[in-house]
Coordinates of C-alpha atoms in Angstrom, one line a residue:
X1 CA 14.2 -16.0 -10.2
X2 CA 13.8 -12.6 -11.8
X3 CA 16.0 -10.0 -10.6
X4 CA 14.2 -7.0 -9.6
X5 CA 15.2 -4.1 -7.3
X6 CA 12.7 -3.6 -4.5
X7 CA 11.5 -0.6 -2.9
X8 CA 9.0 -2.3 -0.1
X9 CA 9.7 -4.5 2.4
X10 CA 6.4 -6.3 0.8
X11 CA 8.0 -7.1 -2.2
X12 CA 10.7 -9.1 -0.3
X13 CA 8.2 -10.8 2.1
X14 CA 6.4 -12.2 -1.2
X15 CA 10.1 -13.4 -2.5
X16 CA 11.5 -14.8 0.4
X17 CA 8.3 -16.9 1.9
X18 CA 5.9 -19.2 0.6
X19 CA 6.1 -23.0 -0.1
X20 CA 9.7 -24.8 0.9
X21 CA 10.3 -25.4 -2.3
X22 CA 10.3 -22.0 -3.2
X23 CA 12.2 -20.7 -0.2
X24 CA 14.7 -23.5 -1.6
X25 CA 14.5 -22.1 -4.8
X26 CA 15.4 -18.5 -3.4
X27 CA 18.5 -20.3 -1.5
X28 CA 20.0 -22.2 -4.5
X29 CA 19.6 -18.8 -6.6
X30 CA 21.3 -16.8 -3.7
X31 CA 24.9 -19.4 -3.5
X32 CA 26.5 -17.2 -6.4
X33 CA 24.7 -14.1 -6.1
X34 CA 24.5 -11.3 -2.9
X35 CA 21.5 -9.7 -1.0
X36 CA 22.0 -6.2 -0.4
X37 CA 20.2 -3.7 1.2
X38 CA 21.0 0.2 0.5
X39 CA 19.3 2.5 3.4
X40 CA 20.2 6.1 3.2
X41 CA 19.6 9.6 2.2
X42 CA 19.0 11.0 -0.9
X43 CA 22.4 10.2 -2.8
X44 CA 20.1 6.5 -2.3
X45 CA 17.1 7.8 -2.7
X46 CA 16.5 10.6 -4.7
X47 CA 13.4 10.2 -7.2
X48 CA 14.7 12.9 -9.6
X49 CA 16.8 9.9 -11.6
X50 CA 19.3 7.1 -11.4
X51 CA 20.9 7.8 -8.1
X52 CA 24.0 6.0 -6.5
X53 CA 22.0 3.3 -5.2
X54 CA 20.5 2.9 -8.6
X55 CA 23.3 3.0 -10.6
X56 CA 25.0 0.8 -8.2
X57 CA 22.5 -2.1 -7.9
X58 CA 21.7 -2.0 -12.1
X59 CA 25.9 -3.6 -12.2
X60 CA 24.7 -6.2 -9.6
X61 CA 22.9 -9.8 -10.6
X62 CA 21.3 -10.8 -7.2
X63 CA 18.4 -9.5 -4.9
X64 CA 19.0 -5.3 -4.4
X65 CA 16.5 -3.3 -1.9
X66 CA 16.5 0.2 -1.5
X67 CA 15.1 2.2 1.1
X68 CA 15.3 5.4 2.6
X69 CA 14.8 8.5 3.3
X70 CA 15.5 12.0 0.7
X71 CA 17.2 15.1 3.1
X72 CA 17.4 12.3 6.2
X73 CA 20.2 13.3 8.5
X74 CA 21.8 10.5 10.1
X75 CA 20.5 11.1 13.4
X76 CA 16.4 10.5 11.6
X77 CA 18.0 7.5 9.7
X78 CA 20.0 5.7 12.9
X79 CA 17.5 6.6 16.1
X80 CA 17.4 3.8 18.5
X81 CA 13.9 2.7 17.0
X82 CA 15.1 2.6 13.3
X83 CA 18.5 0.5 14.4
X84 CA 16.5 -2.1 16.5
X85 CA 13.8 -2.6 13.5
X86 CA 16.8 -2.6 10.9
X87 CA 18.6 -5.3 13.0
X88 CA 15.3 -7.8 13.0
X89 CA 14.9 -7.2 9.5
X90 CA 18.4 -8.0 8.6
X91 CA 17.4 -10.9 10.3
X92 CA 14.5 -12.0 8.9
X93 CA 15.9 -12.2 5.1
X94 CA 19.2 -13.5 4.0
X95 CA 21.2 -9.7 3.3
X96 CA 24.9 -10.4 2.9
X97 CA 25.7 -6.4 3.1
X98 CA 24.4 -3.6 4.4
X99 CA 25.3 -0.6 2.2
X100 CA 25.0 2.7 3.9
X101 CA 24.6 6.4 3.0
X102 CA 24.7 8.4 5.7
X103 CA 25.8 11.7 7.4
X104 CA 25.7 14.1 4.2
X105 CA 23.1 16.2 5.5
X106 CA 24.1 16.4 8.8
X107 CA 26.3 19.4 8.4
X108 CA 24.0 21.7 6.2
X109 CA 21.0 23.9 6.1
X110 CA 19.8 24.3 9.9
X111 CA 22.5 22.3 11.4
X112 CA 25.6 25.1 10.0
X113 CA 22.4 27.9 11.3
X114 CA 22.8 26.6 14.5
X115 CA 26.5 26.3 14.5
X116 CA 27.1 29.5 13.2
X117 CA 24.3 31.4 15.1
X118 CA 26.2 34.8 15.7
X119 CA 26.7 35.0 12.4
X120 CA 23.5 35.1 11.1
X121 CA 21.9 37.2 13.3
X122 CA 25.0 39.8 14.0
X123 CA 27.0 41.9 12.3
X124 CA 30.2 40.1 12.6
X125 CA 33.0 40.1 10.1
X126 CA 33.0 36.9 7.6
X127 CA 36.2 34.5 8.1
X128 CA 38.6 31.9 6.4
X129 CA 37.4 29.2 5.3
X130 CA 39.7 27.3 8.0
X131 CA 38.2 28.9 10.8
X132 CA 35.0 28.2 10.0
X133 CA 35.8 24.0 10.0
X134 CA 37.5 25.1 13.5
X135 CA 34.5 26.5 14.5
X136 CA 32.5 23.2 13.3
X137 CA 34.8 20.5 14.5
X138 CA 34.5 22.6 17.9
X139 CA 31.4 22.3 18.0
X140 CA 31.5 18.0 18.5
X141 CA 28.9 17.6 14.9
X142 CA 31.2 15.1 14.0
X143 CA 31.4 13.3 17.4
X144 CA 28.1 12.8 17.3
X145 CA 27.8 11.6 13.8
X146 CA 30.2 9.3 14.6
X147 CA 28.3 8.2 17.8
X148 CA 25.5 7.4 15.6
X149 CA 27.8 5.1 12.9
X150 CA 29.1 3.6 16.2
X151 CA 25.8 2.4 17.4
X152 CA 24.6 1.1 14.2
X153 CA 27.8 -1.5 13.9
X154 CA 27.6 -2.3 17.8
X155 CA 24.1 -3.3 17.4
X156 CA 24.9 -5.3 13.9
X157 CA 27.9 -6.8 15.8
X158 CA 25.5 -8.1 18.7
X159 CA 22.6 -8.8 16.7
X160 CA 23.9 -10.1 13.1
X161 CA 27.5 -11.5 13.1
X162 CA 26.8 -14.5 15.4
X163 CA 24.3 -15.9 13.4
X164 CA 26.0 -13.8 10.2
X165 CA 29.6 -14.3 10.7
X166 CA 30.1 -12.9 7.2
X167 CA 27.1 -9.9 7.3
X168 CA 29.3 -6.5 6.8
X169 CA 27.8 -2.9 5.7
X170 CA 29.9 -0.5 3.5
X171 CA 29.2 3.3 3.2
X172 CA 30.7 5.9 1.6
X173 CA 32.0 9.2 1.5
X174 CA 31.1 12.6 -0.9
X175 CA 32.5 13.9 -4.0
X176 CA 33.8 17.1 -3.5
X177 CA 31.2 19.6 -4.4
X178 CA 31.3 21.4 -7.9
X179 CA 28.4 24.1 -7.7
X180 CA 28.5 25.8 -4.6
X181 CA 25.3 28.1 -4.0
X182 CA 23.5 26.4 -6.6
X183 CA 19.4 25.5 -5.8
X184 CA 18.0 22.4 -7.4
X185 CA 15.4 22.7 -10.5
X186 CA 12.1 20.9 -8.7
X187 CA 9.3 21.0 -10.5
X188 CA 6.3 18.9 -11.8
X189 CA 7.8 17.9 -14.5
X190 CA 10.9 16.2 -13.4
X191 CA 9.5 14.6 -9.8
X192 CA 5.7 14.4 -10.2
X193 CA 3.4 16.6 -7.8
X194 CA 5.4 16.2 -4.3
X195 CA 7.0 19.4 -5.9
X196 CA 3.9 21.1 -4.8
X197 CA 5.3 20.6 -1.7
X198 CA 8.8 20.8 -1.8
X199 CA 9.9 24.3 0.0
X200 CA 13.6 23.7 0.4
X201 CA 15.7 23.4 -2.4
X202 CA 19.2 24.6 -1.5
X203 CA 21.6 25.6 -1.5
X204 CA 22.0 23.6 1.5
X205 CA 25.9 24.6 2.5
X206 CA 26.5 28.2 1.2
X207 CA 23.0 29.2 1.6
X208 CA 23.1 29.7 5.4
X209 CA 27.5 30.1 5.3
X210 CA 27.2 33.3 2.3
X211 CA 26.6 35.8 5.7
X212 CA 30.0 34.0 7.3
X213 CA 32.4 33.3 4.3
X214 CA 33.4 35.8 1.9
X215 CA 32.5 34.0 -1.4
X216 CA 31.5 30.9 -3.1
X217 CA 35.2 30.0 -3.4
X218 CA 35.8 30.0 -0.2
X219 CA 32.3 27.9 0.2
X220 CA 33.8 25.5 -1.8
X221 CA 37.4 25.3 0.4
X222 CA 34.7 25.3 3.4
X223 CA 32.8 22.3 1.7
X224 CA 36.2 20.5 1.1
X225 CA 37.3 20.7 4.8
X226 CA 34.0 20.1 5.6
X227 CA 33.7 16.4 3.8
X228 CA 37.4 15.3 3.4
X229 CA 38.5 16.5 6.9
X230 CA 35.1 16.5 8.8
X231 CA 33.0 13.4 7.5
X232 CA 35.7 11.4 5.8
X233 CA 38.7 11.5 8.6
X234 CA 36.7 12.2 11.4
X235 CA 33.2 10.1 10.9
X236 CA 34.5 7.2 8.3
X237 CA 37.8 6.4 9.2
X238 CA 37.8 6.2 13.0
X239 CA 34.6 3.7 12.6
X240 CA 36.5 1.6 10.0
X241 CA 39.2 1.9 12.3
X242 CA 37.2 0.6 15.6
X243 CA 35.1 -1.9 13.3
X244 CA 37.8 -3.9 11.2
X245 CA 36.2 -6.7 9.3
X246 CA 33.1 -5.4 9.6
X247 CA 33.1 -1.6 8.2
X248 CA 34.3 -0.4 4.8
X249 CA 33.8 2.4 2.7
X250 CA 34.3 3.8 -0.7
X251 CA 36.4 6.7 -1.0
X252 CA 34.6 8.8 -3.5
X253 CA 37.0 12.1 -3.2
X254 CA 38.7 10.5 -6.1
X255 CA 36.6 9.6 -8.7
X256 CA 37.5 11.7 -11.8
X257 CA 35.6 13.5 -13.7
X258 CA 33.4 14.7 -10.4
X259 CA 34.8 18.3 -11.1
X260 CA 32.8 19.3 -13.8
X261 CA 30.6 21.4 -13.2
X262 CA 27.8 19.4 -15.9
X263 CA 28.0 16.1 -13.9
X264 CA 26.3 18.3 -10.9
X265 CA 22.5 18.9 -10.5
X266 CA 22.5 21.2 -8.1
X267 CA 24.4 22.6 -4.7
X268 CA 24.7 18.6 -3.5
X269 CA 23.5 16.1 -6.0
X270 CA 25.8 14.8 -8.8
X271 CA 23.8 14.3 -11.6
X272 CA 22.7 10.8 -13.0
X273 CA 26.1 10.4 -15.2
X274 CA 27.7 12.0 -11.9
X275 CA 26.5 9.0 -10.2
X276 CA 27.3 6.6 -12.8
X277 CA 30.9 7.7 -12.6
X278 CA 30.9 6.5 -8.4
X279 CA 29.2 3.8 -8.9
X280 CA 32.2 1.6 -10.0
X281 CA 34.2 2.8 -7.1
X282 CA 31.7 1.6 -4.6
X283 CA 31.0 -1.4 -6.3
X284 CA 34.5 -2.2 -5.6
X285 CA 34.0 -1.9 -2.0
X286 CA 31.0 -3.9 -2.2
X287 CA 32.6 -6.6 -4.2
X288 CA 35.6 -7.2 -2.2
X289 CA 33.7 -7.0 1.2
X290 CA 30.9 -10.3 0.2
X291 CA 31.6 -13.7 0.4
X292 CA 34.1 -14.8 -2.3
X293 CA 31.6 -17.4 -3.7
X294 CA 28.9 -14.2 -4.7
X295 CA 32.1 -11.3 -6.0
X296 CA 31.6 -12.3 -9.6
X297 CA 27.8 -11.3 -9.6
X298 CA 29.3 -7.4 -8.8
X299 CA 30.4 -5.4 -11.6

C-alpha cells in the first residue's frame, strides 16, 4: 500500500473499502504502522508551505489525513455538529490517534477587541503587560476554551474508547512568538488566487493590543503570558490533567531555535524550517502515546 497523505475524506473511503481482500490488505499493512488524523487550524493547515501537520506526517510511515480549517477558532472547529460527525468518522476508519491543533486563534484579532473594548474606543491610559493577561483570564476565554477541549475528549471517551480502548488524541501548545506586529506576505504568488480574497493578514495579537500596551515588547511579554500561562496552564494542562491516558500534548515552548526572528513568517506562523524544528517534539508525543507494536513507524 502506498503511503500518501490525504486531504479528503474520499480518498480514505477509496482506501479503506472495497473487496475483503483488500480491506484485509489495508489491515495486515496497518499491524506495524498508525492511522492518524490531524484536524486543526492553520499551524495544520496552512497552504503557504510545509506546515506542522506536514512536516509531522512526512517522518511517519503509515496512513496520515489532514483536515481543517486556516484562522478556525476552536469554538468553529469543536461545535457540537463538528464533534458528533468527527466521532462517527473516527469510527468508521481504523485512526489510532487523534492529533489536535486547537485554541491558537481563540485569543486574537476580534476576540482581544472584544475583551479589551474600552480600550479601543476610549482614551484610556495603556498598561503592563501583566494586567492585560489579568484582564483576559478575567474575562473566563480560557474557561471556555477549555470547555470546548473538555467536550471533544468526553464525547471520544463515550463514543471511541469502548470499542477503541487504545484510540488517544495529542495536541499541542505555541512557540513563543518572535515577530510581534508583523502582517503576513499573501499574495498570488505564494497561495494561488484565494489571495484575491484574503483581507486579514495580521497582525493578529498586537494589531488590536498596540492602542492598550505601550510597545511591541511588551506585546511580546503579553503574548508570552498569553500562551504559556493562558493556553498552556490553563487550557492544556487541566484537560491532560482530567483526561489521563487519554490526552497528551507536546510542549512546544521549548523547542530551540524558535527565537529567531528568520524561522518566523509573519506575527503567528513559524516558517516551514520553523515547523520542521517542532515537528520532532510532537512526534515524540505522538510516538509514545500509539500502540507499542506501530512506535517504530514514527520518527
Amino acid at each position: 500500500m502506498k503511503a500518501t497523505v490525504l486531504t479528503r475524506w474520499e480518498e480514505l473511503r477509496d482506501i479503506t473499502t472495497g473487496p475483503k481482500r483488500h480491506r484485509q490488505a489495508v489491515a495486515d499493512w496497518l499491524v506495524a504502522r498508525p492511522a492518524i488524523l490531524y484536524w486543526g487550524d492553520s499551524w495544520f493547515s496552512t497552504p503557504l508551505y510545509p506546515n506542522l501537520a506536514r512536516q509531522s506526517a512526512a517522518r511517519i510511515d503509515g496512513l496520515r489525513m489532514i483536515v481543517g480549517k486556516p484562522g478556525a477558532t476552536a469554538a468553529q472547529l469543536m461545535g457540537a455538529r463538528d464533534i458528533e460527525r468527527l466521532c462517527e468518522r473516527i469510527k468508521a476508519n481504523p485512526f489510532d490517534l487523534l492529533c489536535l491543533s486547537a485554541g491558537g486563534n481563540d485569543a486574537l484579532s476580534d476576540r482581544l477587541k472584544a475583551v479589551f473594548a474600552p480600550w479601543m474606543k476610549g482614551s484610556k491610559a495603556k498598561i503592563a503587560p501583566q494586567e492585560a493577561f489579568q484582564i483576559l483570564l478575567a474575562s473566563t476565554l480560557f474557561d471556555r476554551l477549555r470547555g470546548r477541549y473538555e467536550r471533544l475528549l468526553e464525547a471520544l471517551a463515550k463514543q471511541v474508547l469502548p470499542g477503541r480502548p487504545q484510540f488517544r488524541v495529542v495536541g499541542h501548545g505555541y512557540a513563543p512568538l518572535c515577530r510581534i506586529g508583523a502582517a503576513g506576505d499573501l499574495t498570488i504568488d505564494n497561495i494561488g488566487l484565494i489571495a484575491i480574497l484574503k483581507d486579514d493578514v495580521g497582525p493578529w495579537l498586537f494589531g488590536p493590543m498596540a492602542k492598550v500596551l505601550a510597545d511591541t515588547a511588551a506585546g511580546k511579554a503579553f503574548a508570552d503570558l498569553l500562551l504559556l500561562g493562558g493556553f498552556r496552564d490553563q487550557v492544556l494542562e487541566p484537560v491532560r490533567a482530567a483526561h489521563p491516558g487519554l490526552f497528551e500534548y507536546a510542549d512546544l515552548s521549548t523547542v530551540a531555535g524558535l527565537d529567531d526572528p528568520a524561522r518566523w513568517y509573519d506575527e503567528i506562523h513559524p516558517t516551514e524550517d520553523g515547523f520542521a524544528l517542532c515537528a520532532p517534539a510532537l512526534n515524540a508525543r505522538l510516538r509514545a502515546a500509539l500502540p507499542a507494536a506501530k512506535r517504530a513507524a514514527v520518527a
